[in-house]
Amino acid sequence: MCGAICESFRYSVVEEKKSGSLVANVLQDLKADVKELTARRARLVPEGIEQYFQLDPHSGNVLLKERIDREALYGQKDTCVLLSEIVLENPLQVHGIEVEIEDVNDNSPQFSKKEFLFEIFEHVSTNTRFPLENADDADRGENAVQNYTLSPNDHFRLDVQSHPDGTKYAELVLQKQLDREEEHRFVLILSVVDGGIPKRTGTAQIIIDVLDSNDNFPVFDKNMHKVKIMENSQPGTLVAKVEAHDRDLGSNAEITYSFIQAPDDIQRMFKLNKHTGELTVAENIDYEIHQNYAINIKATDGGGLSAYCKVMVEVEDRNDNAPEVTLTSLSSPLPEDSPPDTLVALLRITDRDSGDNGRTSCITEANLPFMLKPSVNNYYQLVTQQALDREKASEYNISITAIDRGSPRLSSTTIINVQISDVNDNAPVFHKSSYEMQLLENNIPGLLIGLVQAKDLDTERNAKVIYSLLPGKVRDQPMSSYVSINSETGNLYAIRSLDYEQIKEFQVTVRAGDSGSPPLSSEVKVRVIIVDENDNAPFILYPLQNGTSPSNDLVPREAEAGYLVTKVVAVDRDSGQNSWLSYELLKATEPGLFSVGVQNGEVKTMRPISKRDSLKQKLIIGIRDNGHPPQSTSATLSILLVDGFSDPYMKSVDVPKEEMVQEEDQTLTMYLVICLAVISVIFLVSMVGFVAIKIQKRRKFIASSALNFPVGPNFPENYGDAGTGSLSRAYNYEVCLAGGSLNSEFKFLRPLFPVFSVEPAQNQEVQRISSGSQDLSSHQAESQLRSQVYLVQLRKMIGNRV
């Protein structure tokens, strides 16, 4: 705040000038030019409520706003000065303007009555003085009453004197003894003249009745009474009591009291008891209108003799006027980024009381970002004291309270509304910290994925949010080729059709920026999850369906019901329930011979194979997923029903399921360990027998030199076994078990070792040979047979478990 230099300028103007008349030009006194007045928002602020002058900021002239009647404003006061102030801002300066209203002689002096009656006894001594009522002239100074004159006569003269305040008054002086018998009445002309140009006069008649002898005048105890009274005293309050005594007796001693030369306002404000002389309050007395009253009281006895005294009433101020708050300037709306100490409003506090009753202070509400700073001449500046935030409060209703120092204290409150204008200080904020959206694969390009929304706490342009995508890549392709966003609504759209099997999900970054200056923005991650659709049919892994003739699965005719033929293995590229597969036998050469496991795809016999069943069996297996709508495919199986396996090898022990499950749960591990041990022993015995046979055959070959057997790894792997009557194979099983599990997995391997016949091989095919042509010893044949029996039984047991 710039300190304001308070310098007063004094001008004068004659009353009764018409509106718009020039009072003065303030440019020279202000030492400023017209441009500065306009730039600094110069204005004229009156001292009171009424505005009598106005300032023309384009010329610097102070003009009369309306005609001024000095007497209506200030009555009988000697000086009439109207106070105003010229206020300039940036920096703040306040200059006092005192305009004295000069009087013109526009009022004639006049008496309150046209006739004044005096009753004077004939024995009144000479030089007795009789006060006359003063003439009233609304003008002051030289234009006021200057002199009184009396019409010529022999008995009375006029003595004109001045009060200490300069006002003239006249007294009638008896200069010659009265004689009622000579003349009982005198009619005199009292003239009053003022000092104006031209002079104005007023007249009144003085009628003097000469009374018969009453030689004692009433006498007041005190000729002057000085009293004080509080303003706003209740009607009936005693002001003073005047008392006069008369030494006469009878009616000549009966005294009555009355006002003399009392203006209308005195007679309205005060009441005088004519019998007791008590002066009381009649109406409300206002200190702000009159501070003192001079009351002349006459005491008259029954004989008509009078005495005079004066009561000086001084009115003491009471705190009966609350201070007034005047708003001279206001800056609204106020930007929310206004720095501290920014001027918001300029206030002026006035109080019509005087003394401590007129001294004021000004306060405002606490917990507001504003404060009051006192300035000169009861001016206060409302300034910001901390940062403003429109998003927390868009406007303030500030209560300004002015309090005086009287007793009791009085106050008044003015509410100032200050609007806060917005600046771009808030970035858009998304409703969520991150978004997750789902999109069904094989979507239509341009399909709505979802909506992201951000809110900006600012207003208008600063709150307008624009959405955009940040650059990025998905599978080495630009993000913009996958999704787009509506810049106004925040809707995300798919640009292309997406395949769940190629891309499961991707992430995009959305930026929300406002339209403020400078613009602010925020970002959010949007995760787009591709939802699988059942758009892939099951794919068969086994058996292969590649257009070539399918491989044949061999099933011995001696197989019992529940024999595991093969297993159809299929997969689905979809996920979830879309990849859950179920198997169904669609077509079979022999209906009712085979069944397919719905969940696992295992093909088993449903009944024993009969001789009437065809050698070649063809099965069509349907595989269907669990999607909506479901996808399906089919697999074709070729099965050959073959002979050659003896009954003992193929029979399986029928055990009730409940008993078998219980037994296997307890002894499965033990049985497998025993089987593996037995197989190992048989394998070792067979190897020893094979080595022995090889050595023996080599020796025979060398000895006879007639046989030529191929020796080495190229020797045929499979030969028919003599004496068995059926095709026999040796298999090695690799068994994997999990502790406590009922499920087992196995695979078929090539035969572990070949079985040779005694005769040389004629071709590479498997042949049947009779038991008479074998050179193997009975011990070796029995050992081989026993090994095959164990292997077949193990296969059956593991196959049933699987």
PDB file of N, CA and C in Angstrom, residues 314-358:
ATOM      1  N   GLU A 314     -26.709  23.350  27.689  1.00  0.00           N
ATOM      2  CA  GLU A 314     -25.680  22.686  26.883  1.00  0.00           C
ATOM      3  C   GLU A 314     -26.063  21.211  26.743  1.00  0.00           C
ATOM      4  N   VAL A 315     -26.157  20.736  25.506  1.00  0.00           N
ATOM      5  CA  VAL A 315     -26.554  19.349  25.230  1.00  0.00           C
ATOM      6  C   VAL A 315     -25.295  18.473  25.162  1.00  0.00           C
ATOM      7  N   GLU A 316     -25.293  17.437  25.960  1.00  0.00           N
ATOM      8  CA  GLU A 316     -24.165  16.504  25.961  1.00  0.00           C
ATOM      9  C   GLU A 316     -24.467  15.344  25.014  1.00  0.00           C
ATOM     10  N   ASP A 317     -23.418  14.973  24.286  1.00  0.00           N
ATOM     11  CA  ASP A 317     -23.575  13.926  23.268  1.00  0.00           C
ATOM     12  C   ASP A 317     -23.770  12.562  23.922  1.00  0.00           C
ATOM     13  N   ARG A 318     -24.642  11.769  23.334  1.00  0.00           N
ATOM     14  CA  ARG A 318     -24.842  10.383  23.731  1.00  0.00           C
ATOM     15  C   ARG A 318     -24.589   9.517  22.494  1.00  0.00           C
ATOM     16  N   ASN A 319     -24.064   8.310  22.753  1.00  0.00           N
ATOM     17  CA  ASN A 319     -23.733   7.428  21.625  1.00  0.00           C
ATOM     18  C   ASN A 319     -25.013   6.816  21.056  1.00  0.00           C
ATOM     19  N   ASP A 320     -25.677   7.615  20.229  1.00  0.00           N
ATOM     20  CA  ASP A 320     -26.939   7.170  19.655  1.00  0.00           C
ATOM     21  C   ASP A 320     -26.884   7.008  18.141  1.00  0.00           C
ATOM     22  N   ASN A 321     -25.700   7.121  17.569  1.00  0.00           N
ATOM     23  CA  ASN A 321     -25.550   6.941  16.124  1.00  0.00           C
ATOM     24  C   ASN A 321     -24.526   5.840  15.863  1.00  0.00           C
ATOM     25  N   ALA A 322     -24.969   4.815  15.200  1.00  0.00           N
ATOM     26  CA  ALA A 322     -24.051   3.734  14.841  1.00  0.00           C
ATOM     27  C   ALA A 322     -23.153   4.197  13.693  1.00  0.00           C
ATOM     28  N   PRO A 323     -21.924   3.709  13.688  1.00  0.00           N
ATOM     29  CA  PRO A 323     -21.048   4.069  12.563  1.00  0.00           C
ATOM     30  C   PRO A 323     -21.599   3.523  11.244  1.00  0.00           C
ATOM     31  N   GLU A 324     -21.271   4.213  10.179  1.00  0.00           N
ATOM     32  CA  GLU A 324     -21.747   3.839   8.855  1.00  0.00           C
ATOM     33  C   GLU A 324     -20.566   3.434   7.983  1.00  0.00           C
ATOM     34  N   VAL A 325     -20.768   2.341   7.220  1.00  0.00           N
ATOM     35  CA  VAL A 325     -19.727   1.822   6.324  1.00  0.00           C
ATOM     36  C   VAL A 325     -20.132   2.172   4.896  1.00  0.00           C
ATOM     37  N   THR A 326     -19.246   2.877   4.204  1.00  0.00           N
ATOM     38  CA  THR A 326     -19.508   3.260   2.815  1.00  0.00           C
ATOM     39  C   THR A 326     -18.481   2.582   1.921  1.00  0.00           C
ATOM     40  N   LEU A 327     -18.966   1.829   0.945  1.00  0.00           N
ATOM     41  CA  LEU A 327     -18.094   1.156  -0.013  1.00  0.00           C
ATOM     42  C   LEU A 327     -17.812   2.120  -1.161  1.00  0.00           C
ATOM     43  N   THR A 328     -16.541   2.492  -1.306  1.00  0.00           N
ATOM     44  CA  THR A 328     -16.188   3.453  -2.359  1.00  0.00           C
ATOM     45  C   THR A 328     -15.667   2.790  -3.621  1.00  0.00           C
ATOM     46  N   SER A 329     -15.093   1.585  -3.494  1.00  0.00           N
ATOM     47  CA  SER A 329     -14.645   0.863  -4.695  1.00  0.00           C
ATOM     48  C   SER A 329     -14.597  -0.622  -4.366  1.00  0.00           C
ATOM     49  N   LEU A 330     -14.786  -1.442  -5.424  1.00  0.00           N
ATOM     50  CA  LEU A 330     -14.801  -2.898  -5.257  1.00  0.00           C
ATOM     51  C   LEU A 330     -14.255  -3.536  -6.518  1.00  0.00           C
ATOM     52  N   SER A 331     -13.328  -4.481  -6.334  1.00  0.00           N
ATOM     53  CA  SER A 331     -12.770  -5.251  -7.450  1.00  0.00           C
ATOM     54  C   SER A 331     -13.395  -6.640  -7.420  1.00  0.00           C
ATOM     55  N   SER A 332     -14.369  -6.881  -8.285  1.00  0.00           N
ATOM     56  CA  SER A 332     -15.036  -8.180  -8.350  1.00  0.00           C
ATOM     57  C   SER A 332     -15.506  -8.395  -9.790  1.00  0.00           C
ATOM     58  N   PRO A 333     -15.244  -9.556 -10.416  1.00  0.00           N
ATOM     59  CA  PRO A 333     -14.626 -10.735  -9.805  1.00  0.00           C
ATOM     60  C   PRO A 333     -13.118 -10.571  -9.630  1.00  0.00           C
ATOM     61  N   LEU A 334     -12.575 -11.358  -8.699  1.00  0.00           N
ATOM     62  CA  LEU A 334     -11.165 -11.297  -8.358  1.00  0.00           C
ATOM     63  C   LEU A 334     -10.501 -12.595  -8.807  1.00  0.00           C
ATOM     64  N   PRO A 335      -9.423 -12.519  -9.618  1.00  0.00           N
ATOM     65  CA  PRO A 335      -8.769 -13.760 -10.067  1.00  0.00           C
ATOM     66  C   PRO A 335      -8.251 -14.555  -8.876  1.00  0.00           C
ATOM     67  N   GLU A 336      -8.390 -15.889  -8.964  1.00  0.00           N
ATOM     68  CA  GLU A 336      -7.991 -16.712  -7.838  1.00  0.00           C
ATOM     69  C   GLU A 336      -6.472 -16.766  -7.661  1.00  0.00           C
ATOM     70  N   ASP A 337      -5.705 -16.363  -8.655  1.00  0.00           N
ATOM     71  CA  ASP A 337      -4.244 -16.345  -8.497  1.00  0.00           C
ATOM     72  C   ASP A 337      -3.743 -14.962  -8.085  1.00  0.00           C
ATOM     73  N   SER A 338      -4.623 -14.137  -7.549  1.00  0.00           N
ATOM     74  CA  SER A 338      -4.205 -12.811  -7.095  1.00  0.00           C
ATOM     75  C   SER A 338      -3.181 -12.951  -5.971  1.00  0.00           C
ATOM     76  N   PRO A 339      -2.089 -12.190  -6.018  1.00  0.00           N
ATOM     77  CA  PRO A 339      -1.075 -12.304  -4.961  1.00  0.00           C
ATOM     78  C   PRO A 339      -1.579 -11.682  -3.665  1.00  0.00           C
ATOM     79  N   PRO A 340      -0.943 -12.008  -2.548  1.00  0.00           N
ATOM     80  CA  PRO A 340      -1.315 -11.369  -1.280  1.00  0.00           C
ATOM     81  C   PRO A 340      -1.185  -9.851  -1.369  1.00  0.00           C
ATOM     82  N   ASP A 341      -1.990  -9.157  -0.561  1.00  0.00           N
ATOM     83  CA  ASP A 341      -2.034  -7.700  -0.495  1.00  0.00           C
ATOM     84  C   ASP A 341      -2.675  -7.076  -1.736  1.00  0.00           C
ATOM     85  N   THR A 342      -3.441  -7.875  -2.499  1.00  0.00           N
ATOM     86  CA  THR A 342      -4.186  -7.299  -3.619  1.00  0.00           C
ATOM     87  C   THR A 342      -5.395  -6.547  -3.070  1.00  0.00           C
ATOM     88  N   LEU A 343      -5.583  -5.291  -3.546  1.00  0.00           N
ATOM     89  CA  LEU A 343      -6.699  -4.479  -3.078  1.00  0.00           C
ATOM     90  C   LEU A 343      -8.006  -5.042  -3.624  1.00  0.00           C
ATOM     91  N   VAL A 344      -8.938  -5.347  -2.717  1.00  0.00           N
ATOM     92  CA  VAL A 344     -10.237  -5.888  -3.091  1.00  0.00           C
ATOM     93  C   VAL A 344     -11.304  -4.791  -3.011  1.00  0.00           C
ATOM     94  N   ALA A 345     -11.313  -4.049  -1.931  1.00  0.00           N
ATOM     95  CA  ALA A 345     -12.339  -3.015  -1.750  1.00  0.00           C
ATOM     96  C   ALA A 345     -11.763  -1.890  -0.903  1.00  0.00           C
ATOM     97  N   LEU A 346     -12.308  -0.690  -1.125  1.00  0.00           N
ATOM     98  CA  LEU A 346     -11.930   0.485  -0.345  1.00  0.00           C
ATOM     99  C   LEU A 346     -13.183   0.955   0.402  1.00  0.00           C
ATOM    100  N   LEU A 347     -13.047   1.086   1.728  1.00  0.00           N
ATOM    101  CA  LEU A 347     -14.182   1.411   2.586  1.00  0.00           C
ATOM    102  C   LEU A 347     -13.905   2.698   3.352  1.00  0.00           C
ATOM    103  N   ARG A 348     -14.999   3.385   3.715  1.00  0.00           N
ATOM    104  CA  ARG A 348     -14.891   4.580   4.542  1.00  0.00           C
ATOM    105  C   ARG A 348     -15.898   4.464   5.675  1.00  0.00           C
ATOM    106  N   ILE A 349     -15.436   4.756   6.908  1.00  0.00           N
ATOM    107  CA  ILE A 349     -16.273   4.636   8.100  1.00  0.00           C
ATOM    108  C   ILE A 349     -16.554   6.042   8.636  1.00  0.00           C
ATOM    109  N   THR A 350     -17.840   6.333   8.889  1.00  0.00           N
ATOM    110  CA  THR A 350     -18.233   7.633   9.451  1.00  0.00           C
ATOM    111  C   THR A 350     -19.149   7.401  10.644  1.00  0.00           C
ATOM    112  N   ASP A 351     -19.107   8.357  11.599  1.00  0.00           N
ATOM    113  CA  ASP A 351     -19.982   8.318  12.771  1.00  0.00           C
ATOM    114  C   ASP A 351     -20.376   9.754  13.097  1.00  0.00           C
ATOM    115  N   ARG A 352     -21.676  10.028  13.216  1.00  0.00           N
ATOM    116  CA  ARG A 352     -22.176  11.385  13.445  1.00  0.00           C
ATOM    117  C   ARG A 352     -21.954  11.837  14.884  1.00  0.00           C
ATOM    118  N   ASP A 353     -21.631  10.925  15.781  1.00  0.00           N
ATOM    119  CA  ASP A 353     -21.377  11.320  17.164  1.00  0.00           C
ATOM    120  C   ASP A 353     -20.015  12.002  17.253  1.00  0.00           C
ATOM    121  N   SER A 354     -19.717  12.507  18.461  1.00  0.00           N
ATOM    122  CA  SER A 354     -18.459  13.223  18.678  1.00  0.00           C
ATOM    123  C   SER A 354     -17.678  12.548  19.793  1.00  0.00           C
ATOM    124  N   GLY A 355     -16.432  12.964  19.942  1.00  0.00           N
ATOM    125  CA  GLY A 355     -15.598  12.401  20.989  1.00  0.00           C
ATOM    126  C   GLY A 355     -15.363  10.918  20.763  1.00  0.00           C
ATOM    127  N   ASP A 356     -15.321  10.195  21.929  1.00  0.00           N
ATOM    128  CA  ASP A 356     -15.153   8.752  21.821  1.00  0.00           C
ATOM    129  C   ASP A 356     -16.327   8.088  21.121  1.00  0.00           C
ATOM    130  N   ASN A 357     -17.486   8.723  21.227  1.00  0.00           N
ATOM    131  CA  ASN A 357     -18.659   8.152  20.554  1.00  0.00           C
ATOM    132  C   ASN A 357     -18.516   8.164  19.042  1.00  0.00           C
ATOM    133  N   GLY A 358     -17.659   9.036  18.536  1.00  0.00           N
ATOM    134  CA  GLY A 358     -17.471   9.135  17.095  1.00  0.00           C
ATOM    135  C   GLY A 358     -16.211   8.461  16.602  1.00  0.00           C
TER     136      GLY A 358
END
